[in-house]
CSV table of C-alpha atoms in Angstrom, one decimal:
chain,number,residue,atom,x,y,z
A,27,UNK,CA,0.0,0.0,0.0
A,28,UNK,CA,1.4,3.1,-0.9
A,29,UNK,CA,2.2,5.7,1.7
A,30,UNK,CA,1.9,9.1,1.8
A,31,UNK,CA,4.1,11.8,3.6
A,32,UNK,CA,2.2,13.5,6.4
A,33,UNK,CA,2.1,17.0,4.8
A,34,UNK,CA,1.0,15.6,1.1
A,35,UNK,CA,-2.1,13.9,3.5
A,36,UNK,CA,-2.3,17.2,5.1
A,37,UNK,CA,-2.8,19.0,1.4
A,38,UNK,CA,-5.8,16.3,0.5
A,39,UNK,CA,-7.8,16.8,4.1
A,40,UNK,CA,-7.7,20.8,3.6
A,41,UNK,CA,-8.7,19.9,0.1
A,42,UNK,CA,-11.8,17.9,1.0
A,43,UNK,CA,-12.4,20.1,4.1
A,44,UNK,CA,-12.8,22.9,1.9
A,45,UNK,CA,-16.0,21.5,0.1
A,46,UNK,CA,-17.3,20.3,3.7
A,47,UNK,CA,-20.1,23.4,3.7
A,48,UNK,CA,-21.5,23.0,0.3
A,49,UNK,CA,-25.4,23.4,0.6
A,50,UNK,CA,-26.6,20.4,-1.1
A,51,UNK,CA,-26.0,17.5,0.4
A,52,UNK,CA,-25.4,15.0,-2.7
A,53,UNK,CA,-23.2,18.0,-4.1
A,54,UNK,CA,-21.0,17.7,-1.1
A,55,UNK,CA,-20.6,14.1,-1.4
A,56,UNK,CA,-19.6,14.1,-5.2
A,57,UNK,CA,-17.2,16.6,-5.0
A,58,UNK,CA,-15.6,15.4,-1.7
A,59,UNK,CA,-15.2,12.2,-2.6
A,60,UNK,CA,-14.0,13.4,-6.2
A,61,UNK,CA,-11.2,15.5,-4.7
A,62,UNK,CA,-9.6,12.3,-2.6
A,63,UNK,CA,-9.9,9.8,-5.3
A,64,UNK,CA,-8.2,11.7,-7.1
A,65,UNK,CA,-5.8,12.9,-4.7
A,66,UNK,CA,-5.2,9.4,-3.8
A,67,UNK,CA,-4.8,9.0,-7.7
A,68,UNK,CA,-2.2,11.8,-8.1
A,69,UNK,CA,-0.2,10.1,-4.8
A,70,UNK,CA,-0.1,6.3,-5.7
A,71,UNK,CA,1.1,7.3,-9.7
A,72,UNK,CA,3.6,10.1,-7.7
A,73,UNK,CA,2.4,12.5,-10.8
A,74,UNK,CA,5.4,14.5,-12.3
A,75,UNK,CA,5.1,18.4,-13.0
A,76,UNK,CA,5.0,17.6,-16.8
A,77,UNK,CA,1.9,14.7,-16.3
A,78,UNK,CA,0.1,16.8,-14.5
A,79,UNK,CA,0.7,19.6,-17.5
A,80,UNK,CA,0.4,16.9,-20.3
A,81,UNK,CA,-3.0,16.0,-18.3
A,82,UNK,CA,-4.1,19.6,-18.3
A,83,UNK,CA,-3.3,19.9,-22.2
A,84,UNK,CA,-5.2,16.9,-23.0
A,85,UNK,CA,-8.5,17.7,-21.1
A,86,UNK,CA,-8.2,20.8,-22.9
A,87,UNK,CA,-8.4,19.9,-26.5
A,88,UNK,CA,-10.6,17.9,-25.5
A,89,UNK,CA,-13.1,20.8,-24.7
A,90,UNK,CA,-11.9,22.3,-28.0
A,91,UNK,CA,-13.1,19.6,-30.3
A,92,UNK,CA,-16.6,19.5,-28.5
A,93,UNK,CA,-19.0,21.5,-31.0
A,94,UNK,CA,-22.2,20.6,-28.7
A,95,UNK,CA,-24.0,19.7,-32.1
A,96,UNK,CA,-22.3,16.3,-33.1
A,97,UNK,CA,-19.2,16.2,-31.4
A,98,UNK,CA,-18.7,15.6,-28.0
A,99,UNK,CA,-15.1,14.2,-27.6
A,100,UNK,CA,-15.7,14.3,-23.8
A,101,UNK,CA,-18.5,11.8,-24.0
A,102,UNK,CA,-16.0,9.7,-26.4
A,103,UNK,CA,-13.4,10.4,-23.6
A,104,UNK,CA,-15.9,8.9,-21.0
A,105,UNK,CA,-17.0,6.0,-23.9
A,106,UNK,CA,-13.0,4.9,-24.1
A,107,UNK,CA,-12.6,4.8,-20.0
A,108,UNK,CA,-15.3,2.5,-19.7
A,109,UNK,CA,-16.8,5.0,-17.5
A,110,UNK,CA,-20.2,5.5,-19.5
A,111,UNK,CA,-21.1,2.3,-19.6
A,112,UNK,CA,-20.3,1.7,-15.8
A,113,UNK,CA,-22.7,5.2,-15.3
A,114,UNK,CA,-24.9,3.1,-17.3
A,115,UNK,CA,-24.9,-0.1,-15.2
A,116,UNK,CA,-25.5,2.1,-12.4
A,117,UNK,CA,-28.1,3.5,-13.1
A,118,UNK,CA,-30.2,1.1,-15.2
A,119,UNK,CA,-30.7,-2.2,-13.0
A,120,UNK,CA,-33.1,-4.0,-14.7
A,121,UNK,CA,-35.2,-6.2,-13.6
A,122,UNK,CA,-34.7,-9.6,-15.5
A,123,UNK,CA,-36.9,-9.2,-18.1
A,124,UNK,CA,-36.7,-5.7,-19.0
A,125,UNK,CA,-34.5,-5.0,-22.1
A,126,UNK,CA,-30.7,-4.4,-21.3
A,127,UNK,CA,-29.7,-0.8,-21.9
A,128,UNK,CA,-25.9,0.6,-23.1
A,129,UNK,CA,-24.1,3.9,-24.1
A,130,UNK,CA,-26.3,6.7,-25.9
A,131,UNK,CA,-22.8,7.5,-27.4
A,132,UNK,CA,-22.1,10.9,-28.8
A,133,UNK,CA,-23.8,11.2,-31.8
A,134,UNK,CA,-27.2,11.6,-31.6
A,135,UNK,CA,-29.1,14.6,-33.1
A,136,UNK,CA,-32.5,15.2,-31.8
A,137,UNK,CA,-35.6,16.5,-33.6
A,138,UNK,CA,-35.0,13.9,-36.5
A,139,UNK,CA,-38.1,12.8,-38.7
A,140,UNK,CA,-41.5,11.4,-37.7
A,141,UNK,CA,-41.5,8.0,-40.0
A,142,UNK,CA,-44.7,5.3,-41.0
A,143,UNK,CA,-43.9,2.1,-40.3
A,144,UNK,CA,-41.8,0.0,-42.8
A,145,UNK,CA,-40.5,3.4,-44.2
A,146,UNK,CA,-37.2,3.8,-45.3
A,147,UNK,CA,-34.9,5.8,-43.3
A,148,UNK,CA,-32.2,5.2,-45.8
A,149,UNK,CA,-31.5,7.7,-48.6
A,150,UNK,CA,-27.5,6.4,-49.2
A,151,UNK,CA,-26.4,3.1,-50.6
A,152,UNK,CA,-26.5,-0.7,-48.5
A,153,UNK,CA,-27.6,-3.9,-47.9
A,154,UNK,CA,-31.3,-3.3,-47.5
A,155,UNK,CA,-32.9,-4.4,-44.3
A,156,UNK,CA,-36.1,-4.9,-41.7
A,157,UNK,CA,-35.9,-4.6,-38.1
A,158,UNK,CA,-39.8,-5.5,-37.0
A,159,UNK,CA,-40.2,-6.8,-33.6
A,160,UNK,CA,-42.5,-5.2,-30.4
A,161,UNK,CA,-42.5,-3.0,-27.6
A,162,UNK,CA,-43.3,-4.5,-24.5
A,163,UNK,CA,-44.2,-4.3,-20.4
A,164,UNK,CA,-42.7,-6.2,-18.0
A,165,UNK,CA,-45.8,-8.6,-17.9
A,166,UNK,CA,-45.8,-8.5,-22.1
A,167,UNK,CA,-48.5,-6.8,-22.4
A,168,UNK,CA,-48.1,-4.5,-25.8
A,169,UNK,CA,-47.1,-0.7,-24.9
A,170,UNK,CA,-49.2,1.0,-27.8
A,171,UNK,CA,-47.8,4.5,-29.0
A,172,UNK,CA,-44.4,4.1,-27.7
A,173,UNK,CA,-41.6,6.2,-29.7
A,174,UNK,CA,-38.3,4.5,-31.0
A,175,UNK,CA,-36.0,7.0,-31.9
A,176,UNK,CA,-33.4,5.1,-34.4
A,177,UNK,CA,-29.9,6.1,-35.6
A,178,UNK,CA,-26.9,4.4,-37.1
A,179,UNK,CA,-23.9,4.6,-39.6
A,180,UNK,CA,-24.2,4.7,-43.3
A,181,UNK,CA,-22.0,1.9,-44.8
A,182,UNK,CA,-18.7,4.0,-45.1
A,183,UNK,CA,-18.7,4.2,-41.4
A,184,UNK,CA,-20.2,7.6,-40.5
A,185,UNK,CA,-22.9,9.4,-39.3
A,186,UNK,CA,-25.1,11.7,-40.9
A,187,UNK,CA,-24.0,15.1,-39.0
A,188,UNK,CA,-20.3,14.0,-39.4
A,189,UNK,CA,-20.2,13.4,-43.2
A,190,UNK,CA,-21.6,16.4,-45.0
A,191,UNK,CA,-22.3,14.0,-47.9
A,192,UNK,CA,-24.8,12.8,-45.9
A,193,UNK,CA,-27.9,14.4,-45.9
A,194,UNK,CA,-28.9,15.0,-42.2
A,195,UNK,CA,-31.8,12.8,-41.6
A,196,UNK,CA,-29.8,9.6,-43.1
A,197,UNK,CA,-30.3,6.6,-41.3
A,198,UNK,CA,-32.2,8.6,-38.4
A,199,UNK,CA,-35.7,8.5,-37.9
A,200,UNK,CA,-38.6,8.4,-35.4
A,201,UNK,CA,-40.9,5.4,-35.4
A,202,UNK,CA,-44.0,4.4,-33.5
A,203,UNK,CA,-45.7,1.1,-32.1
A,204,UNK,CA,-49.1,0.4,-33.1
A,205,UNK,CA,-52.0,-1.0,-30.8
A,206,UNK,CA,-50.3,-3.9,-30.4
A,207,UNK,CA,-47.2,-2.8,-29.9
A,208,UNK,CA,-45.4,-3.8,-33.1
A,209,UNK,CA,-42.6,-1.5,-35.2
A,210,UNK,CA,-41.4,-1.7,-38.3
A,211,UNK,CA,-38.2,0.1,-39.3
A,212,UNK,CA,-36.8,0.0,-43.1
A,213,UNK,CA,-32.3,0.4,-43.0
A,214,UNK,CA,-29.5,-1.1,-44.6
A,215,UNK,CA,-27.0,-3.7,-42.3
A,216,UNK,CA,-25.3,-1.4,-39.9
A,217,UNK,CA,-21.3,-1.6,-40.5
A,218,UNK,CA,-18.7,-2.0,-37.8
A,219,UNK,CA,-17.0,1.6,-37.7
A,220,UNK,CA,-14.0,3.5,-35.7
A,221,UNK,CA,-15.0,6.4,-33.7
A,222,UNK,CA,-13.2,9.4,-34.3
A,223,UNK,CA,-9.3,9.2,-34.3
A,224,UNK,CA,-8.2,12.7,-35.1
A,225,UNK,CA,-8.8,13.9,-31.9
A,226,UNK,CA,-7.3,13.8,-27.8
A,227,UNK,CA,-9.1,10.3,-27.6
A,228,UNK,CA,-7.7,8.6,-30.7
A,229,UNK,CA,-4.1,10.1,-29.4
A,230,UNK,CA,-5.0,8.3,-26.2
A,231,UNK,CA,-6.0,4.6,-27.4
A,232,UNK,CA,-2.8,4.8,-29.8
A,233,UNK,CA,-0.6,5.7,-26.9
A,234,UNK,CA,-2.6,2.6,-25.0
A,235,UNK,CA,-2.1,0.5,-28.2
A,236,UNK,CA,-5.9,-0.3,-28.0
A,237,UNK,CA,-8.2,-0.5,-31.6
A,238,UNK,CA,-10.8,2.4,-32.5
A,239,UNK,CA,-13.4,-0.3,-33.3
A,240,UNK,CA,-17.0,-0.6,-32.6
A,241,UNK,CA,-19.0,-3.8,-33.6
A,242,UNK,CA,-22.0,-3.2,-36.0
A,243,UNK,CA,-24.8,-1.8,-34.3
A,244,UNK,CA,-28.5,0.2,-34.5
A,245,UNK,CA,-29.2,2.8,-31.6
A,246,UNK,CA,-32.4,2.9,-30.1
A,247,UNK,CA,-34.1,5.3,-27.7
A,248,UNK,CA,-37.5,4.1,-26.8
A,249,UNK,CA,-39.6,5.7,-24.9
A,250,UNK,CA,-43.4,5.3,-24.1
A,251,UNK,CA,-45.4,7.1,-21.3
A,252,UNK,CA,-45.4,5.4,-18.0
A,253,UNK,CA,-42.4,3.1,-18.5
A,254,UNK,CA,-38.3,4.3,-18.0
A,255,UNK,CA,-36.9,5.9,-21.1
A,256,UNK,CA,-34.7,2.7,-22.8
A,257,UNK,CA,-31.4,3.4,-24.7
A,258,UNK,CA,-29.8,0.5,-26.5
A,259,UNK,CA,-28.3,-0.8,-29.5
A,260,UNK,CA,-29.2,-4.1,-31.4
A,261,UNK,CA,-25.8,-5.7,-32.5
A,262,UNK,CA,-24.6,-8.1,-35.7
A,263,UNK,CA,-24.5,-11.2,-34.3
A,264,UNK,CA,-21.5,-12.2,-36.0
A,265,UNK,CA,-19.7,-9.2,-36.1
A,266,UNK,CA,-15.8,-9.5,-35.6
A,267,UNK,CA,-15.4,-7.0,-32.7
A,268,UNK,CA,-18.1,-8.1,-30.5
A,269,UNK,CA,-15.3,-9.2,-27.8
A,270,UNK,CA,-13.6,-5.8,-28.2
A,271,UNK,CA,-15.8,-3.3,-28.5
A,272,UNK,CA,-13.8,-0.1,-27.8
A,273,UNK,CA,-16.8,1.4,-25.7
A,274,UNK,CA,-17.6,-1.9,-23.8
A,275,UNK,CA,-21.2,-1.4,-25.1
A,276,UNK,CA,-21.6,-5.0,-25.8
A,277,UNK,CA,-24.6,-7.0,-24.2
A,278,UNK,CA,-25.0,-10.9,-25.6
A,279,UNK,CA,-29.2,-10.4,-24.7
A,280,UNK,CA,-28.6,-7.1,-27.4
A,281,UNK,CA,-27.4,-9.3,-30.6
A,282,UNK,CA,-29.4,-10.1,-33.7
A,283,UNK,CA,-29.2,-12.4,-36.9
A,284,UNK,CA,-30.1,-10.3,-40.0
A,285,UNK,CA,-31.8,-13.2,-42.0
A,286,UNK,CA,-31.9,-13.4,-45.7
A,287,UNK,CA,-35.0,-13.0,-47.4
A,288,UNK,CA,-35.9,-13.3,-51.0
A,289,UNK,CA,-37.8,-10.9,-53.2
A,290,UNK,CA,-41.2,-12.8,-53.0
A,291,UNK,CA,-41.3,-12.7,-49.3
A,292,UNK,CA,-44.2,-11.5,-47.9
A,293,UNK,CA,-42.9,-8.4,-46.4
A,294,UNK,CA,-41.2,-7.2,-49.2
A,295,UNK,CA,-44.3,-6.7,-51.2
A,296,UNK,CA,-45.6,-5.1,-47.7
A,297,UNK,CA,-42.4,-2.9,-47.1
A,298,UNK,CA,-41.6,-1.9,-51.0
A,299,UNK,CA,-38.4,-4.0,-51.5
A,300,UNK,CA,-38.1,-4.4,-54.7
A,301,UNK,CA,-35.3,-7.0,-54.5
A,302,UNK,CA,-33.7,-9.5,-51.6
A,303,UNK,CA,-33.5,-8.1,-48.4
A,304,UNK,CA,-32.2,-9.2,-44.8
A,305,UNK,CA,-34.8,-9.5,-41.6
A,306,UNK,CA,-33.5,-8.8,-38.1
A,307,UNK,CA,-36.7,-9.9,-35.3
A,308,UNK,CA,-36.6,-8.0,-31.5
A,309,UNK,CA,-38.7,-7.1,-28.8
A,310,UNK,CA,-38.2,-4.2,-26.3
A,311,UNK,CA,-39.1,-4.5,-22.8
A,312,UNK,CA,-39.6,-1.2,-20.9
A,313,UNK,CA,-39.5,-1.0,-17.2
A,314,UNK,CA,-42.2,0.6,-15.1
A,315,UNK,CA,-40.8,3.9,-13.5
């Protein structure tokens, strides 16, 4: 255990001390217990002058690149450290057969389209595809009305809001159940994609030797009134970086199989596929608040 001189101790108690009159209670808590981890963080590394600078550098360009539109390197930052999806853990423990939740990650744009179901929210090129499924309660009863907010990549790996190719309501879209709590959402197969190198955060997993890589996904928010707001992702089953997601969003209940479907299927006359196409099946469980 590593021990620390009397008047480096003496420099964390004043530190914590100094927050000990902070009106609100759960404020006093956080930043107390903030300042001596990571005091005791500083003392068991022994930072040096120049880490502590380097540090300070860091956490500043990181504030630069964060536009408050698309991107939010400091949610990335959190993404990387495994700290989002430990927030998320948290604060979302679910019942056993409510749906597993994971990161919102940081590029979400709100305000996106209203969309029928079986429309296609796809205006660039891909492997077309259904997701269809149901929103459920906890008893699976149907949640009727309930809103799935959808986003992914576009098949070179980006999101609409980060490629200006893209026109902003690309792969994004809002979708609701109907009285019996079904959805139908028209895509493409979501890619496996890097998340954003050029910044403090790739400069940090390169120094770490770690891989930029997330694992094919959809995003969902889901949301219905009376039940807990659900954010998610529904991941290729077979996608190569399932075991290493760089975020450590990956849940095994949160994988699905995008089955091949011919041209004379059923649904394709239904959803306006004019060709083969690939079905992906899920149901959402919401929790009760």
């Amino acid at each position: 255990m590593h021990r620390i001189p009397p008047n480096e101790a003496k420099i964390s108690a004043q530190a914590v001390a100094a927050f000990g009159n902070t009106p609100s209670p759960r404020l006093r808590q956080v930043l107390q217990s903030l300042v001596r981890h990571l005091h005791a963080f500083a003392s068991e590394v022994e930072l040096t002058e120049d880490e502590w600078l380097e540090g300070v550098r860091f956490l500043t360009d990181t504030g630069k690149l964060c536009d408050g539109v698309v991107r939010q390197e400091f949610i990335l930052l959190s993404d990387v450290l495994g700290l989002s999806m430990l927030v998320d853990a948290i604060n979302h423990r679910a019942g056993e057969t409510a749906t597993e939740s994971t990161v919102f990650g940081p590029f979400y744009i709100a305000g996106m389209p209203e969309r029928q179901a079986g429309e296609s929210m796809a205006f660039t090129p891909g492997q077309p595809a259904l997701v269809q499924g149901r929103v459920l309660d906890p008893a699976g009863e149907p949640v009727a009305g309930a809103v799935l907010d959808v986003w992914q990549t576009a098949d070179n790996g980006m999101y609409s809001g980060q490629d200006p190719e893209q026109p902003l309501a690309n792969l994004r879209g809002r979708y609701r159940t109907d009285g019996e709590g079904r959805f139908a959402i028209r895509t493409i197969i979501p890619v496996s994609y890097p998340i954003p190198t050029d910044g403090p955060v790739g400069r940090l997993l390169q120094a770490s030797d770690r891989h930029p890589w997330r694992p094919a996904h959809l995003h969902f928010m889901v949301t219905a009134e009376g039940h807990r707001t659900l954010v998610t992702h529904l991941f290729n089953h077979d996608d190569p970086y399932l075991e290493s997601d760089v975020v450590f969003g990956v849940k095994d209940s949160l994988k699905v199989v995008y089955q091949p479907c011919r041209a004379n299927h059923p649904l394709a006359t239904r959803y306006g596929f004019e060709g083969d196409f690939h079905l992906a099946t899920y149901d959402f469980v919401l929790e009760h608040p």
